[in-house]
PDB file of C-alpha atoms in Angstrom:
ATOM      1  CA  MET R 349       1.351 -10.094  -0.253  1.00 94.00           C
ATOM      2  CA  ASN R 350      -1.775  -7.327  -0.334  1.00 97.00           C
ATOM      3  CA  ILE R 351      -1.626  -6.069  -4.025  1.00 98.00           C
ATOM      4  CA  LEU R 352      -4.277  -2.948  -4.583  1.00 98.00           C
ATOM      5  CA  ILE R 353      -4.932  -2.247  -8.325  1.00 98.00           C
ATOM      6  CA  VAL R 354      -6.463   1.235  -8.558  1.00 98.00           C
ATOM      7  CA  TYR R 355      -8.255   0.855 -12.092  1.00 98.00           C
ATOM      8  CA  ALA R 356      -9.946   3.902 -14.010  1.00 98.00           C
ATOM      9  CA  HIS R 357     -11.309   3.134 -17.385  1.00 98.00           C
ATOM     10  CA  PRO R 358     -15.262   3.082 -18.384  1.00 98.00           C
ATOM     11  CA  SER R 359     -15.201   0.292 -21.083  1.00 98.00           C
ATOM     12  CA  LYS R 360     -14.759  -3.386 -20.914  1.00 97.00           C
ATOM     13  CA  LYS R 361     -14.380  -3.192 -24.466  1.00 97.00           C
ATOM     14  CA  SER R 362     -11.051  -1.384 -23.906  1.00 98.00           C
ATOM     15  CA  TYR R 363      -7.471  -2.198 -24.088  1.00 98.00           C
ATOM     16  CA  THR R 364      -6.946  -0.819 -20.820  1.00 98.00           C
ATOM     17  CA  PHE R 365      -9.867  -3.605 -19.809  1.00 98.00           C
ATOM     18  CA  GLN R 366      -7.459  -6.198 -21.931  1.00 98.00           C
ATOM     19  CA  VAL R 367      -4.340  -5.140 -19.806  1.00 98.00           C
ATOM     20  CA  LEU R 368      -6.244  -5.434 -16.814  1.00 98.00           C
ATOM     21  CA  GLU R 369      -7.323  -8.911 -17.230  1.00 98.00           C
ATOM     22  CA  ARG R 370      -3.686  -9.948 -18.363  1.00 98.00           C
ATOM     23  CA  LEU R 371      -2.521  -8.417 -14.897  1.00 98.00           C
ATOM     24  CA  LYS R 372      -5.215  -9.977 -12.959  1.00 97.00           C
ATOM     25  CA  LEU R 373      -4.007 -13.352 -14.510  1.00 96.00           C
ATOM     26  CA  ALA R 374      -0.005 -12.780 -14.065  1.00 97.00           C
ATOM     27  CA  LEU R 375      -0.915 -11.821 -10.358  1.00 97.00           C
ATOM     28  CA  GLY R 376      -3.087 -14.718  -9.692  1.00 94.00           C
ATOM     29  CA  ASN R 377      -0.186 -17.147 -10.602  1.00 91.00           C
ATOM     30  CA  GLU R 378       1.333 -15.874  -7.121  1.00 95.00           C
ATOM     31  CA  ASN R 379      -0.520 -16.711  -3.816  1.00 89.00           C
ATOM     32  CA  TRP R 380      -1.210 -12.819  -3.181  1.00 97.00           C
ATOM     33  CA  ASN R 381      -4.260 -11.399  -2.119  1.00 97.00           C
ATOM     34  CA  VAL R 382      -5.427  -9.171  -5.003  1.00 98.00           C
ATOM     35  CA  GLU R 383      -8.011  -6.340  -4.390  1.00 98.00           C
ATOM     36  CA  ILE R 384      -9.275  -3.791  -7.120  1.00 98.00           C
ATOM     37  CA  SER R 385     -10.789  -0.625  -6.723  1.00 98.00           C
ATOM     38  CA  ASP R 386     -12.426  -0.385 -10.256  1.00 98.00           C
ATOM     39  CA  LEU R 387     -13.226   3.182 -10.046  1.00 98.00           C
ATOM     40  CA  TYR R 388     -16.001   3.229 -12.734  1.00 98.00           C
ATOM     41  CA  ALA R 389     -17.753   0.259 -11.465  1.00 98.00           C
ATOM     42  CA  LEU R 390     -17.814   1.808  -7.837  1.00 97.00           C
ATOM     43  CA  ASN R 391     -19.137   4.884  -9.118  1.00 98.00           C
ATOM     44  CA  PHE R 392     -16.454   6.670  -7.325  1.00 98.00           C
ATOM     45  CA  VAL R 393     -17.597  10.516  -6.849  1.00 98.00           C
ATOM     46  CA  SER R 394     -14.299  12.289  -8.524  1.00 96.00           C
ATOM     47  CA  ASP R 395     -15.548  15.785  -7.471  1.00 97.00           C
ATOM     48  CA  MET R 396     -14.582  17.210  -4.089  1.00 96.00           C
ATOM     49  CA  SER R 397     -17.864  18.518  -2.407  1.00 96.00           C
ATOM     50  CA  GLU R 398     -17.944  22.273  -0.665  1.00 96.00           C
ATOM     51  CA  THR R 399     -18.298  20.425   2.852  1.00 94.00           C
ATOM     52  CA  GLU R 400     -14.824  18.337   1.836  1.00 96.00           C
ATOM     53  CA  TYR R 401     -13.210  21.720   0.650  1.00 97.00           C
ATOM     54  CA  GLU R 402     -13.707  22.864   4.047  1.00 96.00           C
ATOM     55  CA  ARG R 403     -12.111  20.299   5.470  1.00 94.00           C
ATOM     56  CA  GLU R 404      -9.185  20.465   3.004  1.00 94.00           C
ATOM     57  CA  GLY R 405      -8.568  23.712   2.021  1.00 94.00           C
ATOM     58  CA  PHE R 406      -8.440  25.034   5.816  1.00 93.00           C
ATOM     59  CA  ALA R 407      -6.834  22.020   6.885  1.00 92.00           C
ATOM     60  CA  LYS R 408      -9.788  21.421   9.625  1.00 91.00           C
ATOM     61  CA  THR R 409      -8.550  17.635  10.292  1.00 92.00           C
ATOM     62  CA  GLN R 410     -11.308  17.794  12.757  1.00 90.00           C
ATOM     63  CA  LEU R 411     -13.997  17.787  10.286  1.00 92.00           C
ATOM     64  CA  PRO R 412     -15.184  13.938   9.488  1.00 93.00           C
ATOM     65  CA  ILE R 413     -14.284  12.161   6.228  1.00 95.00           C
ATOM     66  CA  PRO R 414     -16.585  10.892   3.795  1.00 97.00           C
ATOM     67  CA  ALA R 415     -17.628   6.997   4.362  1.00 97.00           C
ATOM     68  CA  ASP R 416     -16.272   6.433   0.527  1.00 97.00           C
ATOM     69  CA  VAL R 417     -12.774   7.985   0.920  1.00 98.00           C
ATOM     70  CA  LEU R 418     -12.048   6.294   4.189  1.00 97.00           C
ATOM     71  CA  ALA R 419     -12.816   3.007   2.396  1.00 98.00           C
ATOM     72  CA  GLU R 420     -10.541   3.829   0.075  1.00 98.00           C
ATOM     73  CA  GLN R 421      -7.945   4.636   2.504  1.00 98.00           C
ATOM     74  CA  GLU R 422      -8.521   1.172   4.454  1.00 98.00           C
ATOM     75  CA  LYS R 423      -7.357  -0.320   1.002  1.00 98.00           C
ATOM     76  CA  ILE R 424      -4.129   1.666   0.818  1.00 98.00           C
ATOM     77  CA  GLU R 425      -3.660   0.611   4.668  1.00 98.00           C
ATOM     78  CA  ASN R 426      -3.542  -2.821   3.440  1.00 98.00           C
ATOM     79  CA  ALA R 427      -1.374  -2.705   0.378  1.00 98.00           C
ATOM     80  CA  ASP R 428       2.017  -3.825   0.216  1.00 98.00           C
ATOM     81  CA  CYS R 429       1.723  -2.737  -3.388  1.00 98.00           C
ATOM     82  CA  ILE R 430      -0.066  -0.470  -5.420  1.00 98.00           C
ATOM     83  CA  ILE R 431      -0.897  -0.747  -9.170  1.00 98.00           C
ATOM     84  CA  PHE R 432      -2.458   2.498 -10.726  1.00 98.00           C
ATOM     85  CA  LEU R 433      -3.597   1.267 -14.451  1.00 98.00           C
ATOM     86  CA  TYR R 434      -5.766   3.899 -16.401  1.00 98.00           C
ATOM     87  CA  PRO R 435      -5.354   5.425 -19.948  1.00 98.00           C
ATOM     88  CA  VAL R 436      -3.798   8.313 -21.169  1.00 98.00           C
ATOM     89  CA  TRP R 437      -6.308  10.690 -21.987  1.00 97.00           C
ATOM     90  CA  TRP R 438      -4.993  14.387 -22.665  1.00 96.00           C
ATOM     91  CA  SER R 439      -1.923  13.825 -21.418  1.00 96.00           C
ATOM     92  CA  ASP R 440      -2.732  12.602 -18.027  1.00 97.00           C
ATOM     93  CA  CYS R 441      -5.071  10.201 -16.188  1.00 98.00           C
ATOM     94  CA  PRO R 442      -8.761  10.144 -16.601  1.00 98.00           C
ATOM     95  CA  ALA R 443     -10.425  12.737 -14.451  1.00 97.00           C
ATOM     96  CA  LYS R 444     -12.313   9.687 -12.316  1.00 98.00           C
ATOM     97  CA  LEU R 445      -8.463   8.623 -10.978  1.00 98.00           C
ATOM     98  CA  LYS R 446      -7.555  12.722 -10.603  1.00 98.00           C
ATOM     99  CA  GLY R 447     -10.528  12.855  -8.590  1.00 98.00           C
ATOM    100  CA  TRP R 448      -9.453   9.923  -6.376  1.00 98.00           C
ATOM    101  CA  PHE R 449      -6.205  11.687  -5.340  1.00 98.00           C
ATOM    102  CA  ASP R 450      -7.900  14.784  -4.782  1.00 97.00           C
ATOM    103  CA  ARG R 451     -10.263  13.087  -2.115  1.00 98.00           C
ATOM    104  CA  VAL R 452      -8.520   9.920  -0.761  1.00 98.00           C
ATOM    105  CA  TYR R 453      -5.291  12.139  -0.249  1.00 98.00           C
ATOM    106  CA  SER R 454      -7.057  14.106   2.249  1.00 96.00           C
ATOM    107  CA  VAL R 455      -5.404  16.098   4.473  1.00 96.00           C
ATOM    108  CA  GLY R 456      -4.421  15.064   7.920  1.00 94.00           C
ATOM    109  CA  TYR R 457      -3.626  11.591   5.963  1.00 96.00           C
ATOM    110  CA  ALA R 458      -1.564  11.711   2.941  1.00 96.00           C
ATOM    111  CA  TYR R 459      -0.315  15.213   3.749  1.00 94.00           C
ATOM    112  CA  GLY R 460      -0.371  17.885   6.525  1.00 91.00           C
ATOM    113  CA  GLN R 461      -0.408  15.779   9.641  1.00 85.00           C
ATOM    114  CA  ASN R 462      -0.810  16.959  12.996  1.00 81.00           C
ATOM    115  CA  GLU R 463      -0.895  15.174  16.484  1.00 78.00           C
ATOM    116  CA  THR R 464      -4.669  14.057  16.045  1.00 77.00           C
ATOM    117  CA  SER R 465      -4.590  12.726  12.354  1.00 83.00           C
ATOM    118  CA  ARG R 466      -3.784   9.222  10.934  1.00 89.00           C
ATOM    119  CA  LYS R 467      -0.778   9.167   8.575  1.00 93.00           C
ATOM    120  CA  MET R 468      -1.174   7.387   5.543  1.00 96.00           C
ATOM    121  CA  LYS R 469       1.584   4.302   5.630  1.00 96.00           C
ATOM    122  CA  THR R 470       4.688   4.544   3.610  1.00 97.00           C
ATOM    123  CA  ILE R 471       3.958   1.764   0.836  1.00 98.00           C
ATOM    124  CA  PRO R 472       6.555  -0.263  -0.154  1.00 98.00           C
ATOM    125  CA  TYR R 473       6.159  -0.322  -4.201  1.00 98.00           C
ATOM    126  CA  GLY R 474       4.150   1.703  -6.367  1.00 98.00           C
ATOM    127  CA  LEU R 475       3.602   1.137  -9.858  1.00 98.00           C
ATOM    128  CA  VAL R 476       2.200   3.439 -12.158  1.00 98.00           C
ATOM    129  CA  ILE R 477       0.704   1.323 -15.724  1.00 98.00           C
ATOM    130  CA  CYS R 478      -0.866   3.384 -18.268  1.00 98.00           C
ATOM    131  CA  THR R 479      -2.055   2.846 -22.353  1.00 98.00           C
ATOM    132  CA  ALA R 480      -1.280   5.210 -24.841  1.00 98.00           C
ATOM    133  CA  GLY R 481      -2.021   5.911 -28.554  1.00 97.00           C
ATOM    134  CA  HIS R 482       1.095   7.572 -29.584  1.00 97.00           C
ATOM    135  CA  PRO R 483       4.373   5.185 -29.074  1.00 96.00           C
ATOM    136  CA  ASN R 484       6.920   5.851 -26.476  1.00 96.00           C
ATOM    137  CA  ASP R 485       9.431   7.293 -28.797  1.00 97.00           C
ATOM    138  CA  PHE R 486       7.161  10.311 -29.888  1.00 97.00           C
ATOM    139  CA  LEU R 487       5.831  10.684 -26.175  1.00 97.00           C
ATOM    140  CA  ASN R 488       9.438  11.174 -25.059  1.00 96.00           C
ATOM    141  CA  GLU R 489      10.381  13.133 -27.895  1.00 97.00           C
ATOM    142  CA  ILE R 490       7.480  15.694 -27.318  1.00 96.00           C
ATOM    143  CA  GLU R 491       8.263  15.262 -23.093  1.00 96.00           C
ATOM    144  CA  ILE R 492       4.768  14.587 -22.295  1.00 96.00           C
ATOM    145  CA  ALA R 493       6.114  11.104 -21.197  1.00 97.00           C
ATOM    146  CA  GLN R 494       8.459  13.018 -18.740  1.00 98.00           C
ATOM    147  CA  SER R 495       5.598  15.257 -17.976  1.00 97.00           C
ATOM    148  CA  MET R 496       3.170  12.271 -16.893  1.00 97.00           C
ATOM    149  CA  GLU R 497       6.056  10.883 -14.869  1.00 97.00           C
ATOM    150  CA  LYS R 498       6.768  14.001 -13.093  1.00 98.00           C
ATOM    151  CA  ILE R 499       3.372  14.487 -12.020  1.00 97.00           C
ATOM    152  CA  MET R 500       2.495  10.759 -11.187  1.00 98.00           C
ATOM    153  CA  LEU R 501       5.461   9.732  -9.857  1.00 98.00           C
ATOM    154  CA  GLU R 502       6.913  12.616  -7.784  1.00 97.00           C
ATOM    155  CA  ASP R 503       3.811  14.711  -6.595  1.00 97.00           C
ATOM    156  CA  ARG R 504       0.930  12.096  -6.439  1.00 98.00           C
ATOM    157  CA  LEU R 505       3.271   9.065  -5.503  1.00 98.00           C
ATOM    158  CA  GLY R 506       5.924  11.402  -4.149  1.00 97.00           C
ATOM    159  CA  LYS R 507       7.425  10.141  -0.613  1.00 96.00           C
ATOM    160  CA  ARG R 508       4.504   8.206   0.244  1.00 97.00           C
ATOM    161  CA  PHE R 509       6.119   5.214  -1.941  1.00 98.00           C
ATOM    162  CA  THR R 510       9.606   3.952  -1.449  1.00 98.00           C
ATOM    163  CA  HIS R 511      10.261   2.318  -4.769  1.00 98.00           C
ATOM    164  CA  LYS R 512       7.972   3.928  -7.451  1.00 98.00           C
ATOM    165  CA  GLU R 513       7.966   3.411 -11.098  1.00 97.00           C
ATOM    166  CA  MET R 514       5.782   3.932 -14.424  1.00 98.00           C
ATOM    167  CA  ILE R 515       5.191   1.918 -17.114  1.00 98.00           C
ATOM    168  CA  ILE R 516       3.721   3.726 -20.488  1.00 98.00           C
ATOM    169  CA  LEU R 517       2.291   1.002 -22.840  1.00 98.00           C
ATOM    170  CA  GLY R 518       2.355   2.858 -25.970  1.00 98.00           C
ATOM    171  CA  GLY R 519       2.119   2.748 -29.441  1.00 97.00           C
ATOM    172  CA  THR R 520      -1.749   1.432 -29.138  1.00 97.00           C
ATOM    173  CA  LEU R 521      -3.032   3.147 -32.016  1.00 95.00           C
ATOM    174  CA  GLU R 522      -1.376   0.345 -33.884  1.00 96.00           C
ATOM    175  CA  LEU R 523      -2.416  -2.521 -31.350  1.00 95.00           C
ATOM    176  CA  GLU R 524      -1.344  -5.206 -33.444  1.00 95.00           C
ATOM    177  CA  ASN R 525       2.539  -4.048 -33.193  1.00 96.00           C
ATOM    178  CA  VAL R 526       2.819  -3.609 -29.764  1.00 97.00           C
ATOM    179  CA  MET R 527       0.443  -6.075 -27.856  1.00 97.00           C
ATOM    180  CA  ALA R 528       2.826  -8.961 -27.417  1.00 97.00           C
ATOM    181  CA  GLN R 529       5.394  -6.546 -26.023  1.00 97.00           C
ATOM    182  CA  HIS R 530       2.776  -5.075 -23.873  1.00 98.00           C
ATOM    183  CA  PHE R 531       1.553  -8.673 -22.172  1.00 98.00           C
ATOM    184  CA  GLU R 532       5.231  -9.591 -21.804  1.00 97.00           C
ATOM    185  CA  LEU R 533       6.111  -6.607 -19.638  1.00 97.00           C
ATOM    186  CA  ILE R 534       2.630  -7.095 -17.755  1.00 98.00           C
ATOM    187  CA  ASN R 535       4.022 -10.985 -17.093  1.00 97.00           C
ATOM    188  CA  ARG R 536       6.784  -9.860 -15.553  1.00 97.00           C
ATOM    189  CA  ILE R 537       5.314  -7.649 -13.129  1.00 97.00           C
ATOM    190  CA  PRO R 538       4.844 -10.256 -10.116  1.00 97.00           C
ATOM    191  CA  GLU R 539       8.889 -10.832 -10.413  1.00 97.00           C
ATOM    192  CA  LYS R 540       9.577  -6.787 -10.274  1.00 95.00           C
ATOM    193  CA  ILE R 541       7.225  -6.958  -7.132  1.00 97.00           C
ATOM    194  CA  LYS R 542       9.363  -9.792  -5.633  1.00 96.00           C
ATOM    195  CA  ALA R 543      12.631  -8.107  -6.256  1.00 96.00           C
ATOM    196  CA  ILE R 544      11.384  -4.898  -4.398  1.00 94.00           C
ATOM    197  CA  ILE R 545       9.210  -6.274  -1.845  1.00 89.00           C
TER     198      ILE R 545
END
């Protein structure tokens, strides 16, 4: 089993980093290959260049794809499961991760295929995990949770994944009240993966 974690947080002092460490521990108990794309550690460029826009905006699939994007696409092609882990900032993922989708989901690969392009493989399982300051009940009440799920699961993951799910680890403003429950959810992720793949 090959697991890819696409991780987006700039600080090792963050709760999201603690979740990453717990996730690595849980997955480490399995005999799986786990690869992490730590977007901040990689200094992944989130802004699309003018040259890239020329390719994307006009579907010029004959133009080259940048090396850093090709590297991420190769990780996707090797994965049986992709886990996206990030904090909720202003009701969405950090710009670094949004830029990952903008650039890595290139035309001819993730959409707009033609006879000469390589189509992104369908991933059996996509799991989105995000940490949020507000409790889940509140995020549901104001319909931010539903908005985040729709954008991440229906648009960004879409039909590129056979099974997809989102776990919102909410209530982190009062961390002592939620951490044990969150870590229990993380501990159960290998079982979720095995049940699906």
